[in-house]
mmCIF file of C-alpha atoms in Angstrom:
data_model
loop_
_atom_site.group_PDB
_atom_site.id
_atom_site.type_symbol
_atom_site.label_atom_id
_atom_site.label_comp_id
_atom_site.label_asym_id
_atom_site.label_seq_id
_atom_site.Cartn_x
_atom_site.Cartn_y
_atom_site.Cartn_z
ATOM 1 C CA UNK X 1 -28.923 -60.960 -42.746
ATOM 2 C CA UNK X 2 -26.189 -61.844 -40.242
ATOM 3 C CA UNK X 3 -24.727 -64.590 -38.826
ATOM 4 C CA UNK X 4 -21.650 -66.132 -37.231
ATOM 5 C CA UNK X 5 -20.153 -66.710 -40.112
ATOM 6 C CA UNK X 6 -19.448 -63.209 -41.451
ATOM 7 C CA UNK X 7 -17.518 -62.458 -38.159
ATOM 8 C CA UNK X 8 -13.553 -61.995 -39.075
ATOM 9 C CA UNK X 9 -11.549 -64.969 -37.833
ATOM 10 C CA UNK X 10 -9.473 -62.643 -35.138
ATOM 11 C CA UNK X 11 -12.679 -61.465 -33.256
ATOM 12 C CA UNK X 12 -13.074 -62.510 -29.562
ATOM 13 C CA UNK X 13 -17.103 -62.581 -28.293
ATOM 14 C CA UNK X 14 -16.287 -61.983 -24.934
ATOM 15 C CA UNK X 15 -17.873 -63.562 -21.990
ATOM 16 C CA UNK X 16 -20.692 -62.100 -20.048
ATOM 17 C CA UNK X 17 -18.820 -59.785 -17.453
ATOM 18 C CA UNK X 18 -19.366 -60.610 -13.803
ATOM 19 C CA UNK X 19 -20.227 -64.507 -14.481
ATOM 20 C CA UNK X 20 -19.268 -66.926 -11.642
ATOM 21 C CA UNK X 21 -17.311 -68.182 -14.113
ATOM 22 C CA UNK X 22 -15.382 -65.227 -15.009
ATOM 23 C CA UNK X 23 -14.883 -64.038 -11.468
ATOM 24 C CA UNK X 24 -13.508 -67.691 -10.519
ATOM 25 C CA UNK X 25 -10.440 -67.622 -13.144
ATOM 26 C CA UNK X 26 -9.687 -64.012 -13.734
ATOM 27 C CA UNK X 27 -10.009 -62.688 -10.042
ATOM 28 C CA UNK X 28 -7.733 -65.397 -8.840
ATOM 29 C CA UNK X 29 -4.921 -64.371 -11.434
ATOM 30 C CA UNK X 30 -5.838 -60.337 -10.843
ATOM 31 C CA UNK X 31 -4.902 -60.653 -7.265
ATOM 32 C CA UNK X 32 -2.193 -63.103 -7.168
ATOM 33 C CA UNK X 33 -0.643 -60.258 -9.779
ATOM 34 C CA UNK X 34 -1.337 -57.971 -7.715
ATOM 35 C CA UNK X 35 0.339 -59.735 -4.497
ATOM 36 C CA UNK X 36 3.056 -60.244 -6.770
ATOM 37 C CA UNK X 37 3.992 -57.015 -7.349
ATOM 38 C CA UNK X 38 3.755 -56.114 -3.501
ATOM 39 C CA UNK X 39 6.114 -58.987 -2.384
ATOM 40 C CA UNK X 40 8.861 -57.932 -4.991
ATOM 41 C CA UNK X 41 9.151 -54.278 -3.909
ATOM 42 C CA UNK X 42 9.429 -55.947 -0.175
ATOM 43 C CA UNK X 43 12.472 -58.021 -1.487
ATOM 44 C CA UNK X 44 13.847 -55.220 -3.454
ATOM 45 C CA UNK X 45 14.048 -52.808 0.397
ATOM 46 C CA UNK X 46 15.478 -56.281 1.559
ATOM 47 C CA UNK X 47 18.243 -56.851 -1.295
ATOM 48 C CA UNK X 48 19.141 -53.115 -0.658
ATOM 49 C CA UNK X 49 19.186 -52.932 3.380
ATOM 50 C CA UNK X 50 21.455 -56.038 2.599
ATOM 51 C CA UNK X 51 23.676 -54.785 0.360
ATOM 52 C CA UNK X 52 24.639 -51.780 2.785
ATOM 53 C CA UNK X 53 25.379 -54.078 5.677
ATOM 54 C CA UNK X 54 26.909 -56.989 4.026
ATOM 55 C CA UNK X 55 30.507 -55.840 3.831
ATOM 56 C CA UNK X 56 31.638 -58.652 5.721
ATOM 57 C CA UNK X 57 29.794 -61.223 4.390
ATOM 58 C CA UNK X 58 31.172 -63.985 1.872
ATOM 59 C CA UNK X 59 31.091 -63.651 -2.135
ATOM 60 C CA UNK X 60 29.410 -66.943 -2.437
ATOM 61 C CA UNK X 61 26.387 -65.622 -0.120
ATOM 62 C CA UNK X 62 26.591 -62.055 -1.852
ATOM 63 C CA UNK X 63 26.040 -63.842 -5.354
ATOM 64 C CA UNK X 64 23.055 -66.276 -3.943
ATOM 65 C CA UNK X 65 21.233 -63.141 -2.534
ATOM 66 C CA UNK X 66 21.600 -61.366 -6.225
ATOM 67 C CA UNK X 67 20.893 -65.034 -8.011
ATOM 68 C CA UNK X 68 17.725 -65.174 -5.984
ATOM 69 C CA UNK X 69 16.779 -61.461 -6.410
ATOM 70 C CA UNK X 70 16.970 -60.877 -10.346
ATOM 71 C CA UNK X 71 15.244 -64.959 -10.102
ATOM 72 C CA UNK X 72 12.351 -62.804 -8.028
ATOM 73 C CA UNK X 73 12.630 -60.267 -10.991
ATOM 74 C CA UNK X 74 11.831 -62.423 -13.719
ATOM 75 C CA UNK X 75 9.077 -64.458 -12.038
ATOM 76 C CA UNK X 76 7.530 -61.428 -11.572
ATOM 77 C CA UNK X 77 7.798 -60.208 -15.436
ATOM 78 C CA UNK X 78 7.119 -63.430 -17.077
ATOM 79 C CA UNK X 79 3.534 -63.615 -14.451
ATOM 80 C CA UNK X 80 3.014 -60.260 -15.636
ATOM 81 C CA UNK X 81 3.172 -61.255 -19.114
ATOM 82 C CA UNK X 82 1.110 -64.498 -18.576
ATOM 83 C CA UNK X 83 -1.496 -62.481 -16.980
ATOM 84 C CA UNK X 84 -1.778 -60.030 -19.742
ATOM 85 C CA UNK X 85 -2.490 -62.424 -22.482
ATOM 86 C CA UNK X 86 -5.241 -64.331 -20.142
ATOM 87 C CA UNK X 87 -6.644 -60.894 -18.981
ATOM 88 C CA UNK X 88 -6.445 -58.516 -21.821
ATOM 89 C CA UNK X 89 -5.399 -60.336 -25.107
ATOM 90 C CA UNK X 90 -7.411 -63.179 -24.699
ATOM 91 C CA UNK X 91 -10.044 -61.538 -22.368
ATOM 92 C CA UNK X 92 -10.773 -64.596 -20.484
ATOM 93 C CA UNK X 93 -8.570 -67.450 -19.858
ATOM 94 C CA UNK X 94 -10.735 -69.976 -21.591
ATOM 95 C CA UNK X 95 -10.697 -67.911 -24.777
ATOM 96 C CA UNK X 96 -7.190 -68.987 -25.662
ATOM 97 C CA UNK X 97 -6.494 -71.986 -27.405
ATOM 98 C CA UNK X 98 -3.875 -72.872 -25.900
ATOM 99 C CA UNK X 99 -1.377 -71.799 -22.762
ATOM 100 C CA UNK X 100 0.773 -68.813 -23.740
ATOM 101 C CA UNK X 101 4.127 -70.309 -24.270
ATOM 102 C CA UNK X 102 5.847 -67.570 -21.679
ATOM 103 C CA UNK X 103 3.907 -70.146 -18.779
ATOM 104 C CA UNK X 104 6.129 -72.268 -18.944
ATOM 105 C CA UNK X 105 8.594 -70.840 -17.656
ATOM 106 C CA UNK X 106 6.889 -69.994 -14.272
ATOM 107 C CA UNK X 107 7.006 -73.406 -12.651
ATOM 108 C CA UNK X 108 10.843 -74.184 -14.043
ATOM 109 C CA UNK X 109 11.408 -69.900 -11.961
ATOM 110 C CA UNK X 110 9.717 -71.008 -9.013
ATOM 111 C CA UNK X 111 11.536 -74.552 -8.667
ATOM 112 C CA UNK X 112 14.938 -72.569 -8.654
ATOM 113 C CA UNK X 113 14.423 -70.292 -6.322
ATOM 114 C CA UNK X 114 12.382 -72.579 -4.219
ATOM 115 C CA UNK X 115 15.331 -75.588 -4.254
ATOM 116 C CA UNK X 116 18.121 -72.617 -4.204
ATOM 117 C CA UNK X 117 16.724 -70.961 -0.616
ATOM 118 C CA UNK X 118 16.252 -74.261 0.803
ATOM 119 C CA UNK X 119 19.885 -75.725 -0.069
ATOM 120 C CA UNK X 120 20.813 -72.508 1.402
ATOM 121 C CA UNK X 121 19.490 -73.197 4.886
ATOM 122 C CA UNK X 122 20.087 -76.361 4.436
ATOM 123 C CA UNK X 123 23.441 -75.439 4.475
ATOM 124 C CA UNK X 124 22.942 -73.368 7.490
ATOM 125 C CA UNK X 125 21.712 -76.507 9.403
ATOM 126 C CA UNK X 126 24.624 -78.376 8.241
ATOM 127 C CA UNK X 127 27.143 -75.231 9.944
ATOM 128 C CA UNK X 128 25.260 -74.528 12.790
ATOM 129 C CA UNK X 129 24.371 -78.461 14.149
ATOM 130 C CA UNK X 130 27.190 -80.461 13.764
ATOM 131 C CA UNK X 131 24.868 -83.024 15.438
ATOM 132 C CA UNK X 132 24.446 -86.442 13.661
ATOM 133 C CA UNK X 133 20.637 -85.458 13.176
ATOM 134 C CA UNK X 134 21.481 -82.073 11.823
ATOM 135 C CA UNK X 135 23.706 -83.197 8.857
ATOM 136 C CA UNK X 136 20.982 -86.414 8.365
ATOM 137 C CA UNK X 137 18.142 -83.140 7.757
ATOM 138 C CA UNK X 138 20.326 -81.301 5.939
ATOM 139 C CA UNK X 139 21.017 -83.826 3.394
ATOM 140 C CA UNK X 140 17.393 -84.447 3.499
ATOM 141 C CA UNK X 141 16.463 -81.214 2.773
ATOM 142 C CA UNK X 142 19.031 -80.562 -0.087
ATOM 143 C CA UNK X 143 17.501 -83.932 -1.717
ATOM 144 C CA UNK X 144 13.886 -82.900 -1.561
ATOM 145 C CA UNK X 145 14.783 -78.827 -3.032
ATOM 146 C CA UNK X 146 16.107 -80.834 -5.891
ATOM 147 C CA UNK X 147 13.428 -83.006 -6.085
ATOM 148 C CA UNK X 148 11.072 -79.996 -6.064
ATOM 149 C CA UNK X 149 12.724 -78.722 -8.511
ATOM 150 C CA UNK X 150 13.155 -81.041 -11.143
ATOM 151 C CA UNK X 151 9.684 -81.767 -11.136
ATOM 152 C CA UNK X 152 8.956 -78.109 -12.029
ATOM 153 C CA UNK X 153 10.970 -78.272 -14.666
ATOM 154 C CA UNK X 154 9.230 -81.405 -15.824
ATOM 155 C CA UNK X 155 5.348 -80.264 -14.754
ATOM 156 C CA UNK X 156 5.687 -77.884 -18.030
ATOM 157 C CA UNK X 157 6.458 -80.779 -20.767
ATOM 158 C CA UNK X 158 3.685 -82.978 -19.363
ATOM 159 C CA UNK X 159 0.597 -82.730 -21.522
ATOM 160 C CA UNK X 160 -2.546 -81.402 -19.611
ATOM 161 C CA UNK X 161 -5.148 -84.251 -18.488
ATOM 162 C CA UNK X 162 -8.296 -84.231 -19.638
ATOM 163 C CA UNK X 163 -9.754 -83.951 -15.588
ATOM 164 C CA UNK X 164 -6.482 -82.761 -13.649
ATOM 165 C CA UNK X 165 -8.035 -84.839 -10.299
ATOM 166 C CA UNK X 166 -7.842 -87.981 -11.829
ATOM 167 C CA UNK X 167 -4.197 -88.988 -10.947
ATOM 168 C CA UNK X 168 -2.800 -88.181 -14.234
ATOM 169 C CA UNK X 169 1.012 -87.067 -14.560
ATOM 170 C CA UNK X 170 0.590 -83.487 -14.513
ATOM 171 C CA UNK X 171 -1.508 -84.034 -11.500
ATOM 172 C CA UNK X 172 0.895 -86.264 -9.679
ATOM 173 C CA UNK X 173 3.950 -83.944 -10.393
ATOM 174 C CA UNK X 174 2.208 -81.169 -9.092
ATOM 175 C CA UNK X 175 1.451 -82.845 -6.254
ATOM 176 C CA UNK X 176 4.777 -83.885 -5.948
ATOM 177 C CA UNK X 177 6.012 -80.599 -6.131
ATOM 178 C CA UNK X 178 4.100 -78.947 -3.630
ATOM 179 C CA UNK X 179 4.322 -81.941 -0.915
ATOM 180 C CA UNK X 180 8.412 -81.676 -1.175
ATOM 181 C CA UNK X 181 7.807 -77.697 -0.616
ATOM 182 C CA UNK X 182 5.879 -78.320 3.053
ATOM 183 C CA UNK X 183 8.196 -81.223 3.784
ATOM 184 C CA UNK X 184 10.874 -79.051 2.953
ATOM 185 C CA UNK X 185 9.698 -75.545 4.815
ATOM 186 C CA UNK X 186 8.459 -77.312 7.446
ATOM 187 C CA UNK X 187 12.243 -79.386 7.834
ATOM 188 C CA UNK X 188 13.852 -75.681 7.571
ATOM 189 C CA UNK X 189 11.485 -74.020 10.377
ATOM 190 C CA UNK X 190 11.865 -77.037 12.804
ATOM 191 C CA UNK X 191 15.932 -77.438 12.880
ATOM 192 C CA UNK X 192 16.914 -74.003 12.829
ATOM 193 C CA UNK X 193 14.364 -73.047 15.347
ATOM 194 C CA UNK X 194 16.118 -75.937 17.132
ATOM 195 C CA UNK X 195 19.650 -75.444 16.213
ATOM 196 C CA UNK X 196 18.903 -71.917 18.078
ATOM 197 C CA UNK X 197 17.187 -72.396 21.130
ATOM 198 C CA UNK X 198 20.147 -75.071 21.878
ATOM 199 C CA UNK X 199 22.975 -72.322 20.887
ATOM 200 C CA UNK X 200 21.080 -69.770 23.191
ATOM 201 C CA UNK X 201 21.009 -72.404 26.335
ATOM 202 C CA UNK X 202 24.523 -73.040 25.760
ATOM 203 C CA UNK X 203 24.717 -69.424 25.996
ATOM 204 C CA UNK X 204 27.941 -67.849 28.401
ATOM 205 C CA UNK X 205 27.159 -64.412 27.204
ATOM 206 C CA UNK X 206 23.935 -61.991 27.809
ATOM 207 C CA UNK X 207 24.605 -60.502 24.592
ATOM 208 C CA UNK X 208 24.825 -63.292 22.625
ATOM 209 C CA UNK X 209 22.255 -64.656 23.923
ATOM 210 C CA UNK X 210 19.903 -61.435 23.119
ATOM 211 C CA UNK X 211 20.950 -61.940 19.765
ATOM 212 C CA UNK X 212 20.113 -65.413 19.289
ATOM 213 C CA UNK X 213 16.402 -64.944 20.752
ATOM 214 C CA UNK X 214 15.991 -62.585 18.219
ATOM 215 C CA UNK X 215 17.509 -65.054 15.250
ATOM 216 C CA UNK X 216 14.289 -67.399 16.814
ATOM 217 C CA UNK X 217 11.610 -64.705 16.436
ATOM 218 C CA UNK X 218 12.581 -63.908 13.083
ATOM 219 C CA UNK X 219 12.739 -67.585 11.602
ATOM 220 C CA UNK X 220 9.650 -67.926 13.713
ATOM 221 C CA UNK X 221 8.194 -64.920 11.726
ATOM 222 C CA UNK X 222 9.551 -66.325 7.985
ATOM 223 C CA UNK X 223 10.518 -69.327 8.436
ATOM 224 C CA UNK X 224 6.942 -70.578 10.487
ATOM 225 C CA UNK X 225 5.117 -68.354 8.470
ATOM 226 C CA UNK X 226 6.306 -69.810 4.860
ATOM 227 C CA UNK X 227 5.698 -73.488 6.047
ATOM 228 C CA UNK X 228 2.020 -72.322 6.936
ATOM 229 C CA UNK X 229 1.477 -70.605 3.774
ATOM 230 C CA UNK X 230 2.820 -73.014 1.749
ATOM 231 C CA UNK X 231 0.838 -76.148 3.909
ATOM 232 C CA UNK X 232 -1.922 -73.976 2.803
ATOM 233 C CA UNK X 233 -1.471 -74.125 -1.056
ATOM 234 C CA UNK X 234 -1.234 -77.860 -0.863
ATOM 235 C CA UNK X 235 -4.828 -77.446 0.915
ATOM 236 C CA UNK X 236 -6.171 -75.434 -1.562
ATOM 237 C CA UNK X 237 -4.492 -77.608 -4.982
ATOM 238 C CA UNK X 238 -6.160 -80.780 -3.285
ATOM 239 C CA UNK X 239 -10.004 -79.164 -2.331
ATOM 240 C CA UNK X 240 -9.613 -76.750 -5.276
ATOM 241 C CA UNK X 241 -10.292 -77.062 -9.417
ATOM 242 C CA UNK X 242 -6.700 -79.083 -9.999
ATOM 243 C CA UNK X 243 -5.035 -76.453 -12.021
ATOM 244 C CA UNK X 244 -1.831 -77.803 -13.293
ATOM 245 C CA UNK X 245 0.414 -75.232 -12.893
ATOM 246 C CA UNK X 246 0.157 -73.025 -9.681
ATOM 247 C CA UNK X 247 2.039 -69.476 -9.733
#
């Protein structure tokens, strides 16, 4: 006769493959892996067409640009790991006990790099519009990339609520986070798009001026694009299931 109870403790019964349920939380983690992956080899072309043509460029920059890049590396390895455990040790995230302890250290990642690109342009704004409104957004947005990222670095230690909608602490930080990253994108996108469209009608010089049209197409292309995608995942935490930790 069998039962339950001659099962060894280590055994897993897995779920029933294909369930909405399973498809909801593992397909989710599977692509966003997957995306992952994609985005990193783009920044590694990036870090190395850099490298080649940064000879003039300052140390301090040179060091940020590394900082940020082995940052990208090790976001990328520790959501690898987290994955794995969910996806393969565990075979389903709800199977697990408990979050694996490598998870959190992928808010704590993504609040430094976050806060460390946006002090970065903030300090671009600062250079480029001497302008009492420039230095007043600047400040701003060196505040709220702090902000951001302290409460990454807190989100982690918070103990899960029971219903993560409820306007618990985990909930609130979150939410905290991710409003300070639009506010914050959306700062960055507005100013410099500004700061350059007043350089290029200040203009003397065709060729300067080609090249600052082009500085405005490509902060329209990352800079627009970034505050859109990251309005987006404030969207999607506030309609979605309230997970309390977004990669």
């Amino acid at each position: 006769m069998t039962s339950s109870a001659t099962l060894p403790s280590p055994v897993v019964i897995p779920h029933e493959v294909g369930s909405e349920t399973d498809l909801n939380t593992t397909g989710p983690i599977f692509v966003g892996l997957i995306l992952n992956w994609c985005l990193l080899g783009c920044l590694v072309v990036q870090v190395y067409i850099y490298y080649l043509s940064s000879r003039g460029d300052r140390a301090g920059l040179k060091f940020l640009v590394c900082f940020v890049s082995i940052l990208d590396m090790a976001q990328t390895g520790v959501a690898t790991e987290y994955a794995w455990r969910l996806l393969v040790v565990y075979n389903h995230p709800f199977d697990e006990p408990d979050d694996p302890e490598v998870s959190i250290y992928l808010p704590m990642i993504n609040g430094i790099i976050s806060a460390a690109v946006q002090v970065f342009f903030a300090w671009r704004i600062w250079s480029l519009n001497r302008a009492l409104a420039g230095r007043v957004a600047a400040i701003f947005i060196s505040l709220i990339a702090l902000m951001q990222a302290l409460s990454c670095i807190i989100a982690p230690n918070i103990p899960v609520d029971p219903l993560p909608d409820s306007g618990g602490p985990i909930y609130l930080v979150t939410l905290l986070w991710l409003v300070s990253n639009v506010v914050g994108d959306i700062l960055i996108a507005a100013f410099m798009l500004y700061t350059l469209r007043k350089a290029r009608c200040q203009s003397l010089s065709q060729g300067v001026e080609t090249i600052l049209s082009r500085l405005m197409v490509n902060t329209i292309e990352t800079g627009v694009i970034t505050a859109i995608v990251a309005s987006l995942g404030l969207v999607l935490f506030l309609l979605g299931t309230g997970y309390d930790q977004p990669m």
